[in-house]
Coordinates of C-alpha atoms and ligand atoms in Angstrom, one line a residue:
M63 CA 32.1 46.8 -29.3
K64 CA 33.0 44.4 -31.9
Y65 CA 35.6 41.8 -31.5
V66 CA 35.0 39.5 -34.0
K67 CA 36.0 40.5 -37.3
G68 CA 34.5 37.9 -39.6
L69 CA 34.0 34.4 -40.7
K70 CA 36.9 32.4 -42.7
C71 CA 37.1 29.4 -44.0
R72 CA 39.0 26.6 -42.4
E73 CA 39.6 24.9 -45.6
C74 CA 40.8 27.4 -48.2
G75 CA 40.9 30.8 -46.0
R76 CA 38.5 33.0 -47.9
E77 CA 37.0 35.5 -45.9
Y78 CA 33.3 36.3 -45.2
P79 CA 31.2 39.2 -43.3
V80 CA 29.6 38.3 -39.9
E81 CA 26.4 36.4 -41.5
P82 CA 24.9 33.6 -41.0
I83 CA 25.9 31.0 -43.3
Y84 CA 27.9 28.6 -42.8
V85 CA 30.1 26.8 -45.5
C86 CA 32.5 28.4 -47.9
E87 CA 31.1 29.3 -51.5
F88 CA 34.1 27.6 -52.8
C89 CA 35.2 24.1 -51.5
F90 CA 32.1 23.5 -48.8
G91 CA 34.8 24.2 -46.0
P92 CA 33.2 24.8 -42.3
L93 CA 33.7 28.5 -41.5
E94 CA 34.5 29.8 -38.3
A95 CA 34.7 33.1 -36.6
V96 CA 37.9 35.6 -37.0
Y97 CA 38.3 37.4 -33.5
D98 CA 40.7 40.6 -33.5
Y99 CA 43.0 39.6 -30.8
P100 CA 45.1 42.5 -30.2
K101 CA 41.4 44.7 -29.6
I102 CA 40.4 42.0 -26.7
K103 CA 43.9 42.0 -25.4
R104 CA 43.4 45.1 -24.5
A105 CA 39.8 45.0 -22.9
L106 CA 40.2 41.6 -21.1
S107 CA 42.2 40.6 -17.8
R108 CA 41.7 38.5 -15.3
K109 CA 41.3 41.5 -13.1
V110 CA 38.3 41.8 -15.7
I111 CA 36.8 38.9 -15.8
E112 CA 36.6 38.4 -12.1
K113 CA 35.0 41.6 -11.3
R114 CA 31.8 40.2 -13.4
P115 CA 29.0 37.8 -12.7
K116 CA 30.2 33.8 -12.7
T117 CA 27.8 33.3 -15.9
L118 CA 29.8 31.7 -19.3
W119 CA 29.5 35.8 -20.4
R120 CA 32.3 36.8 -18.4
Y121 CA 34.1 35.8 -21.1
K122 CA 31.9 37.8 -23.6
E123 CA 34.9 39.3 -26.0
L124 CA 36.0 36.0 -26.5
L125 CA 32.6 34.9 -27.4
P126 CA 31.4 35.8 -31.5
I127 CA 28.4 38.5 -30.2
D128 CA 28.5 42.0 -30.9
G129 CA 26.4 43.7 -27.8
E130 CA 25.0 42.5 -24.5
P131 CA 24.0 38.9 -24.0
Q132 CA 21.0 38.5 -24.5
A133 CA 20.0 34.7 -23.5
G134 CA 21.5 32.3 -20.8
L135 CA 22.4 35.1 -18.5
N136 CA 22.2 32.6 -15.6
S137 CA 24.2 29.7 -17.5
G138 CA 27.9 28.5 -17.3
F139 CA 30.0 28.4 -14.6
T140 CA 29.7 25.4 -13.7
P141 CA 31.3 24.0 -10.4
L142 CA 35.0 22.4 -11.0
V143 CA 34.9 19.6 -8.6
K144 CA 37.9 18.2 -6.8
A145 CA 37.3 14.5 -7.3
E146 CA 39.3 13.2 -4.2
N147 CA 37.2 9.9 -3.6
L148 CA 37.6 9.0 -7.7
A149 CA 41.4 10.0 -7.2
K150 CA 42.1 7.7 -4.3
F151 CA 39.6 5.2 -6.2
L152 CA 42.1 5.1 -9.5
G153 CA 45.2 5.5 -7.3
V154 CA 45.7 9.1 -9.5
K155 CA 47.4 12.3 -7.9
E156 CA 44.9 15.3 -8.7
L157 CA 41.6 14.8 -10.8
Y158 CA 38.6 17.3 -10.9
I159 CA 35.2 16.8 -12.4
K160 CA 34.2 19.8 -15.1
D161 CA 30.5 19.3 -13.9
D162 CA 27.9 20.2 -16.6
T163 CA 25.3 17.7 -15.2
V164 CA 24.4 20.8 -13.3
A165 CA 24.3 23.5 -16.5
H166 CA 21.7 26.4 -16.1
P167 CA 18.4 25.8 -16.9
T168 CA 18.7 22.1 -18.8
L169 CA 20.9 20.2 -16.9
S170 CA 23.9 20.1 -20.2
F171 CA 26.8 21.9 -21.9
K172 CA 24.0 22.7 -24.6
D173 CA 23.2 25.4 -22.5
R174 CA 26.3 27.1 -23.4
V175 CA 26.0 26.9 -27.0
V176 CA 22.1 27.7 -27.4
A177 CA 22.9 30.8 -24.9
V178 CA 25.7 32.4 -27.8
A179 CA 22.9 31.4 -30.5
L180 CA 20.3 32.7 -29.6
T181 CA 21.8 35.6 -28.6
K182 CA 23.6 35.7 -32.1
A183 CA 20.0 35.0 -33.6
K184 CA 18.6 38.1 -31.7
E185 CA 21.5 40.1 -33.3
F186 CA 20.7 39.1 -37.1
G187 CA 17.1 39.7 -36.2
F188 CA 15.6 36.5 -36.6
D189 CA 12.2 35.8 -34.6
T190 CA 12.1 31.7 -34.9
V191 CA 15.2 30.0 -33.7
A192 CA 14.9 25.6 -34.6
C193 CA 17.1 22.9 -34.5
A194 CA 17.8 19.0 -35.3
S195 CA 18.3 17.3 -32.4
T196 CA 17.9 13.7 -30.4
G197 CA 18.2 15.1 -26.5
N198 CA 20.3 17.9 -24.9
L199 CA 20.0 20.4 -27.7
A200 CA 16.4 20.3 -27.7
H201 CA 15.8 20.9 -24.1
A202 CA 18.8 23.5 -24.1
V203 CA 16.6 25.2 -27.6
S204 CA 13.1 24.8 -26.1
A205 CA 14.1 26.5 -22.9
H206 CA 16.2 29.0 -23.8
G207 CA 13.5 30.1 -26.7
A208 CA 10.7 30.2 -24.5
K209 CA 12.8 32.8 -22.1
S210 CA 14.0 35.0 -25.0
G211 CA 10.5 34.9 -26.5
F212 CA 11.5 33.3 -30.0
H213 CA 9.3 31.4 -31.7
R214 CA 10.5 27.6 -31.6
F215 CA 10.5 24.9 -34.2
I216 CA 12.5 21.6 -32.8
F217 CA 13.0 18.5 -34.7
I218 CA 13.5 15.1 -33.3
P219 CA 12.9 11.8 -34.6
A220 CA 9.4 10.1 -34.0
T221 CA 11.0 7.1 -31.9
L222 CA 12.6 9.2 -29.3
E223 CA 12.3 8.3 -25.6
Q224 CA 9.1 9.4 -23.7
S225 CA 11.0 11.4 -21.1
K226 CA 13.2 13.3 -23.8
I227 CA 9.7 14.5 -25.2
L228 CA 8.7 15.5 -22.5
A229 CA 12.0 17.6 -21.4
S230 CA 11.5 19.7 -24.8
I231 CA 7.6 20.3 -25.0
V232 CA 7.2 21.3 -21.4
Y233 CA 8.1 24.3 -22.6
E234 CA 5.7 24.7 -25.4
P235 CA 8.0 24.9 -28.3
N236 CA 6.9 23.5 -31.9
L237 CA 8.0 20.1 -31.6
V238 CA 8.0 17.8 -34.9
A239 CA 8.4 14.5 -34.5
V240 CA 9.7 13.1 -38.2
D241 CA 9.1 9.7 -39.5
G242 CA 12.9 8.5 -39.5
N243 CA 16.0 8.6 -37.9
Y244 CA 18.1 11.8 -36.6
D245 CA 20.1 11.7 -40.4
D246 CA 16.6 12.0 -41.7
V247 CA 15.7 14.6 -39.2
N248 CA 19.2 16.5 -40.1
R249 CA 18.8 16.5 -43.7
L250 CA 15.3 17.7 -43.9
C251 CA 16.3 20.5 -41.3
S252 CA 18.9 21.2 -43.9
E253 CA 16.2 21.7 -46.8
I254 CA 13.7 23.8 -44.1
A255 CA 17.0 26.2 -43.0
N256 CA 17.4 27.3 -47.1
K257 CA 13.9 28.0 -47.4
Y258 CA 12.5 29.7 -44.5
R259 CA 14.2 32.5 -42.5
W260 CA 14.9 30.8 -39.3
A261 CA 18.0 30.8 -37.1
F262 CA 18.6 26.5 -36.9
V263 CA 21.0 26.7 -34.1
N264 CA 23.3 23.9 -35.4
I265 CA 23.0 24.7 -39.1
N266 CA 23.2 27.8 -40.5
I267 CA 24.4 29.9 -37.4
R268 CA 26.8 26.6 -36.0
P269 CA 29.6 29.2 -36.7
F270 CA 28.5 31.1 -33.8
Y271 CA 27.2 28.6 -31.9
A272 CA 29.8 26.1 -31.6
E273 CA 32.0 28.9 -30.2
G274 CA 29.9 29.0 -26.9
S275 CA 31.7 25.4 -26.0
K276 CA 35.0 27.7 -25.4
T277 CA 33.8 28.5 -22.4
I278 CA 34.2 25.3 -20.2
G279 CA 37.4 25.4 -21.4
F280 CA 38.0 29.1 -20.5
E281 CA 36.4 28.2 -16.9
I282 CA 38.7 25.2 -16.3
V283 CA 41.7 27.6 -16.4
E284 CA 39.8 29.8 -14.4
Q285 CA 39.0 27.6 -11.6
L286 CA 42.3 26.3 -11.6
G287 CA 43.4 29.7 -10.2
W288 CA 44.9 30.8 -14.0
D289 CA 47.0 27.3 -14.8
T290 CA 46.6 24.9 -16.8
P291 CA 45.9 20.9 -16.2
D292 CA 48.2 18.7 -17.4
S293 CA 45.1 16.5 -19.4
I294 CA 41.6 17.4 -20.5
V295 CA 39.6 14.2 -21.3
V296 CA 36.8 15.4 -24.1
P297 CA 33.9 13.1 -24.8
C298 CA 33.4 13.2 -28.7
A299 CA 30.4 13.2 -30.7
S300 CA 30.5 16.2 -34.0
G301 CA 34.4 16.9 -32.6
S302 CA 33.4 20.1 -32.4
L303 CA 33.3 20.3 -28.3
L304 CA 36.8 18.8 -28.0
T305 CA 38.4 21.7 -30.9
K306 CA 36.8 24.3 -28.7
V307 CA 38.3 23.4 -25.2
W308 CA 41.2 23.2 -27.2
K309 CA 40.8 26.5 -28.9
A310 CA 39.9 28.1 -25.5
L311 CA 43.2 27.3 -24.0
K312 CA 45.2 29.1 -27.2
E313 CA 43.1 31.7 -27.4
F314 CA 43.9 32.6 -23.1
K315 CA 47.7 32.0 -24.2
E316 CA 46.9 34.6 -27.2
I317 CA 45.8 37.6 -25.2
G318 CA 48.3 36.9 -22.4
I319 CA 45.7 35.6 -19.8
I320 CA 48.2 32.7 -19.5
K321 CA 51.8 32.0 -20.5
D322 CA 51.7 28.7 -21.3
V323 CA 49.6 25.6 -23.2
D324 CA 51.0 22.4 -21.9
T325 CA 48.1 20.5 -21.9
K326 CA 47.3 17.4 -23.5
I327 CA 43.6 16.9 -25.1
Y328 CA 42.2 13.5 -25.2
G329 CA 39.0 12.3 -27.0
A330 CA 36.2 10.4 -25.8
Q331 CA 34.4 7.7 -27.8
A332 CA 31.6 4.5 -27.2
T333 CA 33.2 1.9 -29.3
G334 CA 29.4 1.4 -30.7
C335 CA 29.8 5.0 -32.3
S336 CA 33.6 5.5 -32.7
P337 CA 34.7 7.1 -35.9
I338 CA 37.1 9.5 -34.9
S339 CA 38.5 7.5 -32.2
T340 CA 39.2 4.8 -34.4
A341 CA 40.9 7.2 -37.5
F342 CA 43.7 8.1 -34.6
K343 CA 44.4 4.5 -34.0
Q344 CA 44.7 3.9 -37.4
G345 CA 46.9 6.9 -37.9
T346 CA 44.8 8.2 -41.1
D347 CA 43.3 11.4 -41.3
V348 CA 40.2 9.8 -42.9
I349 CA 36.9 9.5 -41.0
R350 CA 35.0 6.5 -41.9
P351 CA 31.2 7.3 -41.2
V352 CA 29.9 4.4 -38.9
K353 CA 26.0 3.1 -38.1
P354 CA 25.6 4.0 -34.1
N355 CA 24.6 1.4 -32.3
T356 CA 25.8 2.4 -28.4
V357 CA 23.9 3.1 -25.1
A358 CA 25.7 6.9 -25.3
K359 CA 22.6 8.1 -27.9
S360 CA 24.2 12.0 -27.3
L361 CA 27.4 11.1 -28.4
A362 CA 25.9 8.9 -31.7
I363 CA 26.9 10.5 -34.6
G364 CA 28.1 8.4 -37.9
N365 CA 29.7 10.6 -39.8
P366 CA 31.3 13.8 -37.2
A367 CA 31.2 17.7 -39.1
D368 CA 34.2 18.2 -36.9
G369 CA 36.3 14.9 -36.7
Y370 CA 38.7 15.7 -38.4
Y371 CA 39.2 19.0 -36.1
A372 CA 39.1 17.0 -33.4
L373 CA 41.8 14.8 -34.6
Q374 CA 44.3 18.0 -35.4
A375 CA 43.6 19.3 -32.4
V376 CA 44.3 15.9 -29.9
R377 CA 47.3 15.5 -32.0
E378 CA 48.4 19.0 -31.9
S379 CA 48.6 19.1 -28.2
G380 CA 50.4 15.5 -27.8
G381 CA 46.8 14.1 -26.7
A382 CA 45.3 10.2 -27.7
M383 CA 41.5 9.4 -28.7
E384 CA 39.8 5.6 -26.8
D385 CA 36.7 4.2 -27.1
V386 CA 34.6 2.2 -24.4
S387 CA 31.9 -0.5 -24.7
D388 CA 28.6 -0.1 -23.5
D389 CA 29.1 -2.1 -20.4
E390 CA 32.1 0.0 -19.3
I391 CA 30.2 3.3 -19.5
I392 CA 27.2 1.8 -17.1
E393 CA 30.0 0.9 -14.5
A394 CA 31.8 4.6 -15.2
I395 CA 28.5 6.0 -14.5
K396 CA 28.1 4.1 -11.3
I397 CA 31.6 4.5 -10.2
L398 CA 31.1 8.5 -10.5
S399 CA 27.9 8.3 -8.9
R400 CA 29.3 6.3 -5.8
T401 CA 32.9 8.0 -5.3
E402 CA 31.8 11.6 -6.4
G403 CA 27.9 11.7 -5.4
I404 CA 27.8 12.5 -9.3
F405 CA 25.1 11.4 -11.8
A406 CA 26.0 11.8 -15.5
E407 CA 24.6 10.5 -18.5
T408 CA 25.8 8.0 -20.6
A409 CA 28.3 10.3 -22.2
G410 CA 30.0 10.9 -18.8
G411 CA 30.0 7.1 -18.5
V412 CA 32.0 7.2 -21.6
T413 CA 34.4 10.2 -20.9
L414 CA 35.7 8.1 -17.2
A415 CA 35.4 5.2 -18.6
T416 CA 38.0 6.2 -21.4
Y417 CA 40.1 8.0 -18.7
I418 CA 40.3 4.4 -17.2
K419 CA 41.2 2.7 -20.3
L420 CA 43.8 5.8 -20.9
L421 CA 45.8 5.1 -17.3
K422 CA 45.5 1.6 -18.4
E423 CA 47.4 2.4 -21.4
G424 CA 49.8 4.2 -19.7
K425 CA 48.9 7.2 -22.3
I426 CA 47.3 9.6 -19.0
D427 CA 50.1 10.0 -16.6
K428 CA 48.8 9.0 -12.9
K429 CA 50.7 12.1 -12.0
D430 CA 48.9 14.4 -14.2
C431 CA 46.4 17.0 -12.7
T432 CA 43.5 15.6 -14.9
V433 CA 40.0 17.2 -15.4
L434 CA 37.1 15.2 -16.8
C435 CA 34.3 16.9 -19.1
I436 CA 31.1 15.4 -17.9
T437 CA 29.0 17.3 -19.8
G438 CA 25.3 16.5 -19.2
N439 CA 22.6 15.0 -16.6
G440 CA 22.2 11.4 -15.7
L441 CA 18.3 11.9 -15.4
K442 CA 17.9 12.9 -18.7
T443 CA 19.2 8.6 -19.5
A444 CA 18.1 7.2 -16.8
E445 CA 17.0 3.7 -18.7
V446 CA 20.1 2.6 -19.6
L447 CA 20.5 1.7 -15.9
N448 CA 17.3 -0.4 -15.6
G449 CA 18.0 -3.9 -14.4
K450 CA 21.8 -2.6 -13.4
T451 CA 21.6 -0.7 -10.3
A452 CA 21.6 -1.8 -6.5
E453 CA 18.8 -3.7 -4.7
V454 CA 15.8 -1.9 -3.2
Y455 CA 15.2 -3.3 0.5
Q456 CA 11.3 -3.8 0.5
I457 CA 9.7 -4.0 3.8
K458 CA 6.5 -3.5 5.6
P459 CA 5.9 -0.7 7.8
N460 CA 7.1 -2.2 10.7
L461 CA 10.8 -2.2 13.2
A462 CA 11.3 -6.0 12.7
S463 CA 10.7 -6.0 9.1
F464 CA 13.0 -3.2 9.0
E465 CA 15.6 -5.2 11.2
E466 CA 15.5 -8.2 9.3
A467 CA 16.5 -6.0 5.9
L468 CA 19.0 -4.3 8.2
K469 CA 20.4 -7.6 8.9
R470 CA 20.9 -8.8 5.2
I471 CA 22.2 -4.9 4.5
K472 CA 24.8 -5.7 7.1
Q473 CA 26.2 -9.4 5.4
K474 CA 26.3 -7.9 2.7
E475 CA 28.8 -5.0 3.4
E476 CA 30.4 -7.6 5.4
K477 CA 31.4 -9.6 2.5
Ligands
ZN159 ZN1 37.0 27.2 -48.6

């Protein structure tokens, strides 16, 4: 059953068939999947969804594939954690964490987009998948590609941290380290994508890949008992995730799964790479590219492809954008760990720190039901906490030595 009618230019509206293409030939605008919503409405209901396995594919009619899923069959449907300790700490009424730190199999939300991209790559008949990445995407394409039997080419900047290289190479893709920064890698990949018939998930099949992010929005609504929260805070790199979470809510309304959407969408960035937040605060549509300088490397896109559309989504929903310093990001990672037992990567620190800032500014109400999108696991970026964690008590293997340490622990607790 086909539910996608074609691709459409977001700028000039020109229509294209379902092919591995991503820009409009006339105006260079980005292409987006167009669905047959009346047909989806007849096929999909709360009851139909509830009967399906707990993966992102329970919403498959709203994803841009024609046949059955062929990758990421266990991905998605991560926990929506009621964050009672964190809510109490912040003095807010109702707070949830959408916890993609435990996404299957590579511990970030990129498992969602890659599941959709690789299924589409199979449908298009590609035998090789590829990507340019500095971390999470490399891990997801390496792992899902292994499971789905693709040849894989993963392009990374040569200076990438050892732990991130390991979390890709263990799946044995062809890992290519480019002598240059991420922008150089990306430019090279566009050239390679033009020459070889490979599926570059974030280049020539981007319109399909990006749709996988909607599943975070669908899951939030379902996990709240088919209800929408008052506010959702989303981290922004390219801005794509934010636009897709907003699109998900509108699509659920369009096909009658929910009656209304009153949710405000808030975008979170690191101050060291905040082109979208800066444009929002200046009240302009013009996104000025920046040179990233932040610990939140997974969000460090200086020239965000979907920045303009993220701005539109935030404004349309009545939300706002904010950005936070590296110190605030690290403090937020620690707050989330000690209150909720969830260890997030730096992007998660950005999301929580931005939420705290928006609360202080009165832009999010303390009485709101709020969902924070925590998109990746802290073990991926553990080095940012070097020298910034609590004390480890070193002792000799005897009771007296332990009791000495215990005295110090108790003294510290009394303070
Ligand atoms: Zn166009």
